[in-house]
Coordinates of C-alpha atoms in Angstrom, one line a residue:
Chain A
X91 CA -9.0 -17.6 15.3
X92 CA -11.2 -17.2 18.3
X93 CA -8.5 -15.1 19.9
X94 CA -8.7 -12.5 17.2
X95 CA -12.4 -12.2 17.7
X96 CA -12.1 -11.8 21.4
X97 CA -9.5 -9.1 20.9
X98 CA -12.0 -7.0 19.0
X99 CA -14.4 -6.8 22.0
X100 CA -12.2 -5.5 24.8
X101 CA -15.2 -4.2 26.7
X102 CA -16.0 -7.8 27.7
X103 CA -15.1 -8.4 31.4
X104 CA -12.1 -10.8 31.4
X105 CA -13.3 -13.1 34.1
X106 CA -16.7 -13.9 32.7
X107 CA -16.6 -17.2 30.8
X108 CA -18.0 -16.2 27.4
X109 CA -19.1 -19.2 25.3
X110 CA -19.7 -18.0 21.7
X111 CA -23.0 -19.3 20.7
X112 CA -23.0 -18.9 17.0
X113 CA -20.5 -19.9 14.3
X114 CA -20.2 -16.2 13.4
X115 CA -18.9 -15.5 16.9
X116 CA -16.6 -18.5 16.9
X117 CA -15.0 -17.9 13.5
X118 CA -12.9 -14.9 12.9
X119 CA -14.2 -12.4 10.3
X120 CA -10.6 -12.4 8.8
X121 CA -9.3 -15.6 7.4
X122 CA -5.8 -17.0 8.3
X123 CA -4.3 -15.3 5.3
X124 CA -5.7 -11.8 6.1
X125 CA -8.7 -11.7 3.8
X126 CA -11.8 -10.3 5.2
X127 CA -14.7 -12.6 4.9
X128 CA -17.5 -11.2 2.7
X129 CA -20.8 -10.1 4.2
X130 CA -22.6 -13.1 2.8
X131 CA -20.0 -15.5 4.1
X132 CA -21.7 -18.7 5.4
X133 CA -20.1 -19.2 8.8
X134 CA -22.2 -22.2 9.7
X135 CA -21.2 -24.3 6.7
X136 CA -17.6 -23.1 7.0
X137 CA -17.3 -24.3 10.5
X138 CA -18.8 -27.6 9.6
X139 CA -16.5 -27.9 6.7
X140 CA -13.4 -26.9 8.7
X141 CA -14.1 -29.5 11.4
X142 CA -13.7 -32.2 8.8
X143 CA -10.9 -30.5 7.0
X144 CA -8.9 -30.0 10.2
X145 CA -8.7 -33.8 10.6
X146 CA -7.3 -34.1 7.0
X147 CA -4.8 -31.2 7.7
X148 CA -3.6 -32.8 10.9
X149 CA -3.1 -36.2 9.2
X150 CA -1.3 -34.6 6.3
X151 CA 0.9 -32.5 8.5
X152 CA 2.1 -35.6 10.4
X153 CA 2.8 -37.4 7.1
X154 CA 4.7 -34.5 5.6
X155 CA 6.8 -34.0 8.7
X156 CA 7.8 -37.6 8.5
X157 CA 8.6 -37.4 4.8
X158 CA 10.7 -34.3 5.2
X159 CA 12.5 -35.4 8.4
X160 CA 16.3 -35.1 8.0
X161 CA 16.1 -34.1 4.3
X162 CA 17.4 -30.9 2.9
X163 CA 16.2 -31.5 -0.6
X164 CA 12.9 -32.7 -2.0
X165 CA 13.0 -35.7 -4.2
X166 CA 10.4 -35.8 -7.0
X167 CA 8.8 -39.2 -7.1
X168 CA 5.4 -40.8 -7.3
X169 CA 4.9 -40.7 -3.5
X170 CA 5.7 -37.0 -3.2
X171 CA 3.3 -36.3 -6.2
X172 CA 0.6 -38.1 -4.3
X173 CA 1.4 -36.2 -1.2
X174 CA 1.2 -32.9 -3.1
X175 CA -2.1 -33.7 -4.6
X176 CA -3.5 -34.3 -1.1
X177 CA -2.3 -30.9 0.0
X178 CA 0.8 -29.4 1.4
X179 CA 0.4 -28.2 5.0
X180 CA 0.8 -24.4 5.2
X181 CA 3.9 -24.6 7.3
X182 CA 5.8 -26.5 4.5
X183 CA 4.2 -24.8 1.6
X184 CA 6.9 -22.2 0.9
X185 CA 9.6 -24.8 1.1
X186 CA 7.9 -27.4 -1.2
X187 CA 6.9 -24.8 -3.7
X188 CA 10.5 -23.5 -3.8
X189 CA 11.9 -27.1 -4.1
X190 CA 9.4 -28.5 -6.6
X191 CA 9.6 -25.6 -9.0
X192 CA 13.4 -25.4 -9.0
X193 CA 13.2 -21.9 -7.4
X194 CA 15.3 -22.9 -4.5
X195 CA 18.1 -24.0 -6.8
X196 CA 17.8 -20.8 -8.9
X197 CA 18.0 -18.7 -5.8
X198 CA 21.1 -20.5 -4.5
X199 CA 22.8 -20.3 -7.9
X200 CA 22.2 -16.5 -8.0
X201 CA 22.9 -15.1 -4.6
X202 CA 22.3 -11.4 -4.3
X203 CA 20.7 -11.2 -7.7
X204 CA 17.3 -10.1 -6.4
X205 CA 18.7 -7.3 -4.3
X206 CA 20.9 -6.2 -7.2
X207 CA 17.8 -5.7 -9.3
X208 CA 16.3 -3.4 -6.8
X209 CA 19.5 -1.3 -6.8
X210 CA 19.1 -0.6 -10.6
X211 CA 18.0 2.7 -12.0
X212 CA 14.3 2.3 -12.2
X213 CA 12.3 2.8 -15.3
X214 CA 9.8 5.5 -14.4
X215 CA 7.0 4.1 -16.6
X216 CA 7.3 0.7 -14.9
X217 CA 7.3 2.4 -11.5
X218 CA 4.2 4.3 -12.3
X219 CA 2.3 1.3 -13.7
X220 CA 3.1 -0.7 -10.7
X221 CA 2.2 2.1 -8.3
X222 CA -1.2 2.5 -9.9
X223 CA -2.1 -1.0 -8.9
X224 CA -0.6 -1.2 -5.4
X225 CA -3.7 0.0 -3.6
X226 CA -5.9 -2.0 -5.9
X227 CA -4.3 -5.3 -5.0
X228 CA -6.3 -7.2 -2.4
X229 CA -8.1 -4.2 -0.8
X230 CA -10.0 -6.8 1.2
X231 CA -6.8 -8.2 2.8
X232 CA -5.7 -6.6 6.1
X233 CA -2.1 -7.3 5.4
X234 CA -2.2 -5.0 2.3
X235 CA -3.8 -2.0 4.1
X236 CA -1.6 1.0 4.3
X237 CA -2.1 1.0 8.0
X238 CA -1.0 -2.6 8.4
X239 CA 2.2 -3.3 10.4
X240 CA 4.1 -4.7 8.5
X241 CA 2.3 -3.6 5.3
X242 CA 2.7 -5.9 2.3
X243 CA 2.4 -3.1 -0.2
X244 CA 6.1 -2.3 -0.2
X245 CA 7.3 -5.9 -0.6
X246 CA 4.7 -6.3 -3.4
X247 CA 6.1 -3.2 -5.1
X248 CA 9.7 -4.5 -4.7
X249 CA 8.9 -8.0 -6.1
X250 CA 7.1 -6.5 -9.1
X251 CA 9.7 -3.9 -9.8
X252 CA 12.5 -6.5 -9.6
X253 CA 10.6 -8.8 -11.9
X254 CA 10.0 -6.1 -14.4
X255 CA 13.7 -5.4 -14.6
X256 CA 14.6 -9.1 -14.7
X257 CA 12.2 -9.9 -17.5
X258 CA 11.9 -6.8 -19.7
X259 CA 9.8 -8.6 -22.3
X260 CA 7.1 -8.9 -19.8
X261 CA 7.7 -5.9 -17.5
X262 CA 4.6 -5.6 -15.5
X263 CA 1.2 -7.0 -16.5
X264 CA -1.9 -6.8 -14.4
X265 CA -2.6 -10.1 -12.8
X266 CA 1.0 -10.5 -11.8
X267 CA 0.2 -8.2 -8.8
X268 CA -2.2 -10.8 -7.5
X269 CA 0.2 -13.6 -8.0
X270 CA 3.0 -11.8 -6.3
X271 CA 0.6 -10.9 -3.5
X272 CA -0.3 -14.5 -2.9
X273 CA 3.4 -15.6 -2.9
X274 CA 4.2 -12.9 -0.3
X275 CA 1.3 -14.1 1.9
X276 CA 2.6 -17.7 1.8
X277 CA 6.4 -17.3 1.8
X278 CA 6.5 -14.0 3.8
X279 CA 9.7 -13.4 1.9
X280 CA 10.4 -11.1 -1.0
X281 CA 13.3 -12.9 -2.5
X282 CA 11.5 -16.3 -2.5
X283 CA 8.4 -14.7 -4.0
X284 CA 10.5 -13.3 -6.7
X285 CA 12.1 -16.7 -7.6
X286 CA 8.7 -18.4 -7.5
X287 CA 7.3 -15.7 -9.8
X288 CA 10.2 -16.4 -12.1
X289 CA 9.5 -20.1 -12.1
X290 CA 5.8 -19.5 -12.9
X291 CA 6.4 -17.0 -15.7
X292 CA 9.5 -18.5 -17.3
X293 CA 9.0 -22.3 -16.9
X294 CA 5.6 -23.3 -15.6
X295 CA 3.2 -21.1 -17.7
X296 CA 3.5 -20.5 -21.4
X297 CA 3.7 -16.7 -22.2
X298 CA 0.6 -15.4 -20.5
X299 CA 1.9 -12.0 -19.6
X300 CA 3.9 -10.8 -22.6
X301 CA 2.3 -7.9 -24.4
X302 CA 0.8 -10.1 -27.1
X303 CA -0.5 -12.6 -24.5
X304 CA -0.2 -15.3 -27.1
X305 CA 0.2 -18.1 -24.5
X306 CA -3.0 -16.9 -22.7
X307 CA -5.0 -16.7 -25.9
X308 CA -3.7 -20.1 -26.9
X309 CA -4.7 -21.8 -23.6
X310 CA -8.2 -20.2 -23.7
X311 CA -8.7 -21.8 -27.1
X312 CA -7.1 -25.1 -25.9
X313 CA -9.7 -25.2 -23.1
X314 CA -12.4 -24.6 -25.8
X315 CA -11.1 -27.6 -27.8
X316 CA -11.1 -29.7 -24.7
X317 CA -14.6 -28.7 -23.8
X318 CA -15.7 -29.5 -27.3
X319 CA -14.7 -33.1 -26.8
X320 CA -15.3 -33.6 -23.1
X321 CA -18.4 -31.4 -22.4
X322 CA -20.1 -31.0 -25.8
X323 CA -23.3 -29.5 -24.4
X324 CA -21.4 -26.5 -23.0
X325 CA -19.4 -26.1 -26.2
X326 CA -22.7 -26.0 -28.1
X327 CA -24.3 -23.3 -26.0
X328 CA -21.1 -21.2 -26.2
X329 CA -21.1 -21.6 -30.0
X330 CA -24.8 -20.9 -30.3
X331 CA -24.5 -17.6 -28.6
X332 CA -21.2 -16.8 -30.2
X333 CA -19.3 -16.4 -26.9
X334 CA -15.6 -16.1 -27.0
X335 CA -13.8 -18.2 -24.3
X336 CA -11.7 -15.2 -23.3
X337 CA -14.9 -13.5 -22.0
X338 CA -15.5 -16.2 -19.4
X339 CA -12.2 -17.6 -18.6
X340 CA -9.5 -15.0 -19.0
X341 CA -9.4 -14.2 -15.3
X342 CA -9.1 -17.9 -14.5
X343 CA -5.9 -18.2 -16.4
X344 CA -4.4 -14.7 -15.8
X345 CA -4.9 -14.8 -12.1
X346 CA -4.4 -18.6 -11.7
X347 CA -7.8 -18.7 -10.0
X348 CA -7.0 -16.0 -7.5
X349 CA -10.2 -14.1 -6.6
X350 CA -12.1 -16.7 -8.7
X351 CA -12.1 -19.6 -6.3
X352 CA -11.8 -19.6 -2.5
X353 CA -8.3 -18.9 -1.1
X354 CA -7.8 -22.4 0.4
X355 CA -8.8 -24.0 -2.9
X356 CA -6.5 -21.8 -4.9
X357 CA -3.6 -22.8 -2.7
X358 CA -4.3 -26.4 -3.1
X359 CA -4.4 -25.9 -6.9
X360 CA -1.1 -24.0 -6.7
X361 CA 0.5 -27.0 -4.8
X362 CA -0.1 -29.0 -7.9
X363 CA 0.8 -26.2 -10.2
X364 CA 4.3 -25.8 -8.8
X365 CA 4.8 -29.6 -8.7
X366 CA 3.1 -30.8 -11.9
X367 CA 2.9 -27.7 -14.2
X368 CA 0.2 -25.8 -16.0
X369 CA -1.9 -28.8 -17.1
X370 CA -3.6 -28.5 -13.7
X371 CA -5.3 -25.3 -14.8
X372 CA -7.1 -27.2 -17.5
X373 CA -8.1 -29.9 -15.0
X374 CA -9.6 -27.3 -12.7
X375 CA -11.4 -25.4 -15.5
X376 CA -12.8 -28.7 -17.0
X377 CA -14.0 -29.9 -13.7
X378 CA -15.9 -26.6 -13.0
X379 CA -17.4 -26.7 -16.4
X380 CA -18.2 -30.4 -16.6
X381 CA -19.7 -30.5 -13.1
X382 CA -22.0 -27.6 -13.9
X383 CA -22.8 -28.5 -17.5
X384 CA -26.5 -28.7 -16.9
X385 CA -26.6 -25.2 -15.5
X386 CA -24.4 -23.7 -18.2
X387 CA -26.1 -25.3 -21.1
X388 CA -29.5 -23.9 -20.0
X389 CA -28.2 -20.3 -20.5
X390 CA -30.5 -18.3 -22.6
X391 CA -28.2 -15.5 -23.8
X392 CA -24.7 -14.1 -23.6
X393 CA -25.1 -12.2 -20.3
X394 CA -26.7 -15.3 -18.8
X395 CA -23.7 -17.4 -19.8
X396 CA -21.3 -14.8 -18.2
X397 CA -23.4 -14.9 -15.0
X398 CA -23.4 -18.7 -14.8
X399 CA -19.7 -18.9 -15.4
X400 CA -19.3 -16.7 -12.3
X401 CA -21.9 -18.7 -10.4
X402 CA -20.0 -22.0 -10.9
X403 CA -16.9 -20.6 -9.1
X404 CA -18.8 -20.2 -5.8
X405 CA -20.6 -22.5 -3.4
X406 CA -19.9 -25.7 -1.5
X407 CA -18.5 -27.6 -4.5
X408 CA -15.4 -25.3 -4.6
X409 CA -15.3 -24.3 -0.9
X410 CA -14.8 -27.9 0.1
X411 CA -11.3 -27.9 -1.3
X412 CA -10.2 -31.5 -0.4
X413 CA -12.9 -33.3 -2.3
X414 CA -12.7 -30.7 -5.0
X415 CA -9.0 -31.5 -5.5
X416 CA -9.8 -35.2 -5.7
X417 CA -12.4 -34.4 -8.3
X418 CA -10.1 -32.6 -10.6
X419 CA -8.1 -35.7 -11.2
X420 CA -11.3 -37.8 -11.9
X421 CA -14.0 -35.6 -13.4
X422 CA -12.3 -34.5 -16.6
X423 CA -11.1 -38.0 -17.4
X424 CA -7.7 -38.7 -18.9
X425 CA -5.7 -35.6 -20.0
X426 CA -2.3 -36.3 -21.3
X427 CA 0.4 -33.7 -21.7
X428 CA 0.9 -34.9 -25.2
X429 CA -2.7 -33.9 -26.0
X430 CA -2.2 -30.5 -24.4
X431 CA 1.0 -29.9 -26.3
X432 CA -0.6 -30.9 -29.6
X433 CA -3.6 -28.7 -29.0
X434 CA -1.4 -25.8 -27.9
X435 CA 0.5 -26.0 -31.2
X436 CA -2.6 -26.1 -33.3
X437 CA -4.4 -23.3 -31.5
X438 CA -1.3 -21.1 -31.5
X439 CA -0.9 -21.6 -35.2
X440 CA -4.5 -20.7 -35.7
X441 CA -4.3 -17.5 -33.6
X442 CA -1.1 -16.4 -35.3
X443 CA -2.7 -16.9 -38.7
X444 CA -5.8 -15.0 -37.7
X445 CA -3.8 -12.1 -36.3
X446 CA -1.5 -11.6 -39.2
Chain B
X182 CA -38.5 -6.3 -18.3
X183 CA -39.3 -5.8 -21.9
X184 CA -37.3 -3.2 -23.8
X185 CA -37.7 -1.5 -27.1
X186 CA -34.0 -1.5 -27.9
X187 CA -30.9 -3.0 -26.5
X188 CA -27.7 -1.0 -27.0
X189 CA -24.3 -2.5 -26.5
X190 CA -21.6 -0.1 -25.0
X191 CA -18.0 -0.5 -24.3
X192 CA -15.9 1.5 -21.8
X193 CA -12.3 2.1 -22.8
X194 CA -9.4 4.1 -21.6
X195 CA -6.1 3.9 -19.7
X196 CA -5.8 1.8 -16.5
X197 CA -6.9 3.5 -13.3
X198 CA -9.0 6.3 -14.9
X199 CA -12.2 5.0 -13.2
X200 CA -13.9 2.9 -15.9
X201 CA -15.2 0.3 -13.5
X202 CA -16.3 3.0 -11.0
X203 CA -18.3 4.8 -13.6
X204 CA -20.0 1.6 -14.5
X205 CA -20.7 0.8 -10.8
X206 CA -22.1 4.2 -10.2
X207 CA -24.3 4.0 -13.2
X208 CA -25.6 0.4 -12.5
X209 CA -25.6 0.3 -8.7
X210 CA -25.6 4.0 -7.8
X211 CA -22.6 3.6 -5.4
X212 CA -18.9 4.4 -5.3
X213 CA -16.3 1.9 -4.2
X214 CA -13.1 3.9 -3.3
X215 CA -10.9 0.9 -3.3
X216 CA -11.8 -1.2 -6.3
X217 CA -10.2 -4.4 -7.5
X218 CA -8.7 -3.9 -10.9
X219 CA -10.4 -5.3 -13.9
X220 CA -8.8 -8.3 -15.6
X221 CA -10.1 -9.0 -19.1
X222 CA -13.7 -7.9 -19.4
X223 CA -16.5 -7.3 -16.9
X224 CA -20.1 -6.7 -17.7
X225 CA -23.0 -4.6 -16.4
X226 CA -26.6 -3.7 -17.5
X227 CA -29.3 -1.2 -16.8
X228 CA -32.6 -0.1 -18.2
X229 CA -33.1 3.6 -19.1
X230 CA -36.0 5.5 -20.8
X231 CA -35.6 7.7 -23.8
X232 CA -38.5 9.2 -25.7
X233 CA -40.9 7.1 -23.6
X234 CA -39.1 4.0 -24.7
X235 CA -37.4 1.4 -22.5
X236 CA -33.8 0.9 -23.6
X237 CA -31.6 -1.7 -22.2
X238 CA -27.9 -0.8 -21.9
X239 CA -25.5 -3.7 -22.0
X240 CA -22.1 -2.4 -20.9
X241 CA -18.8 -4.0 -21.3
X242 CA -16.1 -2.8 -19.0
X243 CA -12.6 -3.5 -20.3
X244 CA -9.1 -3.8 -18.7
X245 CA -7.1 -0.6 -19.5
X246 CA -3.6 -2.0 -19.4
X247 CA -1.9 -2.1 -22.7
X248 CA -1.3 -5.8 -22.7
X249 CA -5.0 -6.5 -22.5
X250 CA -5.7 -4.5 -25.6
X251 CA -5.2 -7.4 -27.9
X252 CA -7.9 -9.2 -26.0
X253 CA -10.4 -6.3 -25.4
X254 CA -10.2 -5.2 -29.1
X255 CA -12.5 -8.1 -29.9
X256 CA -15.3 -6.4 -27.9
X257 CA -15.3 -3.2 -30.0
X258 CA -17.0 -5.1 -32.7
X259 CA -20.7 -5.0 -32.3
X260 CA -20.8 -2.0 -29.9
X261 CA -23.2 0.9 -30.6
X262 CA -21.6 3.2 -28.1
X263 CA -18.2 3.7 -26.5
X264 CA -17.2 5.7 -23.5
X265 CA -13.6 6.8 -23.9
X266 CA -12.4 7.8 -20.4
X267 CA -9.4 9.7 -19.2
X268 CA -8.4 11.0 -15.8
X269 CA -8.3 14.8 -15.5
X270 CA -5.6 14.5 -12.8
X271 CA -3.3 12.5 -15.0
X272 CA -2.1 14.2 -18.2
X273 CA -0.7 10.9 -19.6
X274 CA -4.2 9.4 -19.8
X275 CA -5.3 12.3 -21.9
X276 CA -2.2 12.1 -24.1
X277 CA -3.1 8.5 -24.9
X278 CA -6.6 9.3 -26.2
X279 CA -5.4 9.4 -29.9
X280 CA -4.2 5.8 -29.7
X281 CA -7.4 4.7 -28.0
X282 CA -9.5 6.5 -30.6
X283 CA -7.5 5.0 -33.5
X284 CA -7.9 1.6 -32.0
X285 CA -11.7 2.0 -31.5
X286 CA -12.3 3.4 -35.0
X287 CA -10.3 0.7 -36.6
X288 CA -12.0 -2.2 -34.8
X289 CA -15.6 -1.0 -34.5
X290 CA -18.4 -0.1 -36.9
X291 CA -18.1 3.4 -38.4
X292 CA -21.4 4.6 -36.8
X293 CA -20.4 3.9 -33.2
X294 CA -21.1 6.9 -31.0
X295 CA -18.2 7.8 -28.9
X296 CA -18.5 9.8 -25.7
X297 CA -15.3 11.3 -24.4
X298 CA -15.2 11.5 -20.6
X299 CA -12.9 13.4 -18.3
X300 CA -13.4 11.6 -15.1
X301 CA -12.5 12.5 -11.5
X302 CA -13.9 16.1 -11.8
X303 CA -14.2 16.1 -8.0
X304 CA -10.4 16.3 -7.7
X305 CA -10.2 19.9 -8.9
X306 CA -7.1 20.7 -6.9
X307 CA -5.1 18.0 -8.7
X308 CA -6.4 18.8 -12.1
X309 CA -3.8 18.4 -14.9
X310 CA -6.1 18.6 -17.9
X311 CA -8.3 21.7 -18.5
X312 CA -11.9 21.2 -19.4
X313 CA -11.3 23.3 -22.5
X314 CA -8.7 20.8 -23.7
X315 CA -11.2 17.9 -23.4
X316 CA -13.8 20.0 -25.3
X317 CA -11.3 20.9 -28.0
X318 CA -10.2 17.2 -28.5
X319 CA -13.8 16.1 -28.7
X320 CA -14.7 18.9 -31.2
X321 CA -11.7 18.0 -33.4
X322 CA -12.6 14.3 -33.5
X323 CA -16.4 14.5 -33.6
X324 CA -17.1 13.1 -30.1
X325 CA -19.5 14.1 -27.5
X326 CA -17.8 15.3 -24.3
X327 CA -18.5 15.5 -20.6
X328 CA -16.6 15.7 -17.3
X329 CA -17.8 13.3 -14.7
X330 CA -17.1 12.2 -11.2
X331 CA -17.8 8.5 -10.4
X332 CA -17.3 9.5 -6.8
X333 CA -19.9 12.2 -6.5
X334 CA -22.0 10.7 -9.4
X335 CA -21.8 14.1 -11.1
X336 CA -22.8 13.7 -14.8
X337 CA -22.6 9.9 -14.7
X338 CA -26.2 9.4 -15.6
X339 CA -26.0 12.1 -18.2
X340 CA -22.9 10.5 -19.8
X341 CA -24.5 7.1 -20.3
X342 CA -27.9 8.5 -21.2
X343 CA -26.7 11.2 -23.7
X344 CA -24.8 8.5 -25.5
X345 CA -27.9 6.5 -25.8
X346 CA -29.9 9.6 -27.0
X347 CA -27.3 10.1 -29.8
X348 CA -27.6 6.4 -30.8
X349 CA -31.4 6.7 -30.6
X350 CA -31.4 9.7 -32.9
X351 CA -29.1 7.9 -35.4
X352 CA -31.7 5.1 -35.4
X353 CA -34.5 7.6 -36.1
X354 CA -32.4 9.1 -38.9
X355 CA -31.9 5.7 -40.4
X356 CA -28.1 5.8 -40.0
X357 CA -28.0 2.5 -38.1
X358 CA -29.2 -0.7 -39.7
X359 CA -31.0 -2.1 -36.6
X360 CA -31.4 -5.4 -38.2
X361 CA -27.7 -6.0 -38.3
X362 CA -26.6 -7.1 -34.8
X363 CA -23.0 -6.1 -35.6
X364 CA -24.1 -2.5 -35.0
X365 CA -24.6 -3.2 -31.3
X366 CA -28.4 -2.7 -31.4
X367 CA -31.1 -5.1 -31.0
X368 CA -34.9 -4.6 -31.2
X369 CA -36.7 -5.8 -28.1
X370 CA -39.6 -8.2 -27.9
X371 CA -42.0 -5.3 -26.8
X372 CA -44.1 -5.3 -29.9
X373 CA -46.1 -8.3 -29.2
X374 CA -47.8 -7.0 -26.1
X375 CA -49.0 -10.3 -24.6
X376 CA -45.6 -12.0 -25.1
X377 CA -43.8 -9.1 -23.5
X378 CA -45.6 -9.6 -20.2
X379 CA -44.7 -13.3 -20.2
X380 CA -41.1 -12.9 -21.1
X381 CA -40.8 -9.9 -18.8
X382 CA -41.8 -12.1 -15.9
X383 CA -39.1 -14.6 -16.6
X384 CA -36.3 -12.2 -17.6
X385 CA -36.9 -10.0 -14.5
X386 CA -35.8 -12.8 -12.2
X387 CA -32.2 -12.5 -13.1
X388 CA -29.9 -9.6 -13.3
X389 CA -28.7 -9.1 -16.8
X390 CA -31.4 -11.4 -18.0
X391 CA -34.1 -10.6 -20.5
X392 CA -34.2 -11.5 -24.1
X393 CA -30.9 -10.2 -25.5

């Protein structure tokens, strides 16, 4: 990272030993994934946090290398699940996501399928909708700039277009651009990104992106029901001010926490998402809400609630991804898949009845 | 920050027509050429003065993509004003106005004031929709009309403020029942002078605060 910073000041004489004196000078203004750090980025705390997290990363990296040694397939078992929850090192991330989600298997079963989708006659409406959003996807990421070499806008376009043809019921829905973008950043591979997208949309998430967005509406309500039981103070304030859950959490679900939580934290959540499924989204949401229940329940009005729901997605609690990931398995308490399934069925039925 | 009235607005229209940019120009007086797209609903607020009265505008900026309509529809309810936006450089966005209007009329209260906005007026060379066409559509459907540029800020203030004036006039005429919050209007706490100073001090500390 320091190298990148040095490269930006070529005027500096090469021979002089330049010891950066502040965290801002030591840490690159662009993160390892290409995102520019915001103006109010706290370099001091970040450096402090990273010095601890690097130890964790190194330890995990050694353990993972050992686990994967001589294996071509990933076995799903309790040990691997524990490993995933503790974080997949970035060098293995694409591989583990592919294996755990069944995407690898799908890709091998359907050789050439992705590229054949790109050869199809393209639906002009689909093309236009995707194009409108290309320059609006991660304008703060240097890899997505038109001037970047290579520029990720073209691969992004391809993945979205191929997916739109593959799944006509969904086509293209905003939010998918961010997801495909993250997948490209991590896998650096269009075809793998496509198959991971397919795993997310067809197996891992209930129908979030179909035109009726029934799965999304359902999960927002399910979260409401869970909050009612687990964090009644927050449920009460939401009820008192007549705030619909969709107003404060739609972005959480649609973008799977992209641009809501810090990048590293999102990736750690996605590790579990690909391995364990969509329940993890509720764990994250409940942890954020429960941890900040005092703050939220003091809201005085609707705009105030909206502000506070944004506020709780920032700061040390979420930046420090390792302890945060440990918290999501403790803070919300027990959360069985049976409960989620039952709530989903009930909420879905309610929404369908209301809409008809 | 005591206000006499609070008006709730929604901004609707196709994706990419510049809804969020209009809001940003109005609330922050700046233009962001590369803007993240809106997912779900975002929110902004600003105080304006009409007829010597402080009016707080609470503005809901919605996602324009079709899929999101089933979600954003729920925000039409309880809005006093709507900005219906199209892009003068994309004929499609103008052609979709009828659908948007039907949707808005169906899900909002009947007195909602609708301002039709042809945005991106700075891009004259790429214009696909004539100003006269916008005017004709507005006349036909009983809307107010303006061409704006979120980039140069041309007519942006006017668009938001003229909508508020129209709502204000309707209040004066007694068309709006201001005691019914479903109309998107609230009476502020300004009447009790001493109280307003107190609550003003608290509300002013936070953006979007105040007693609403």
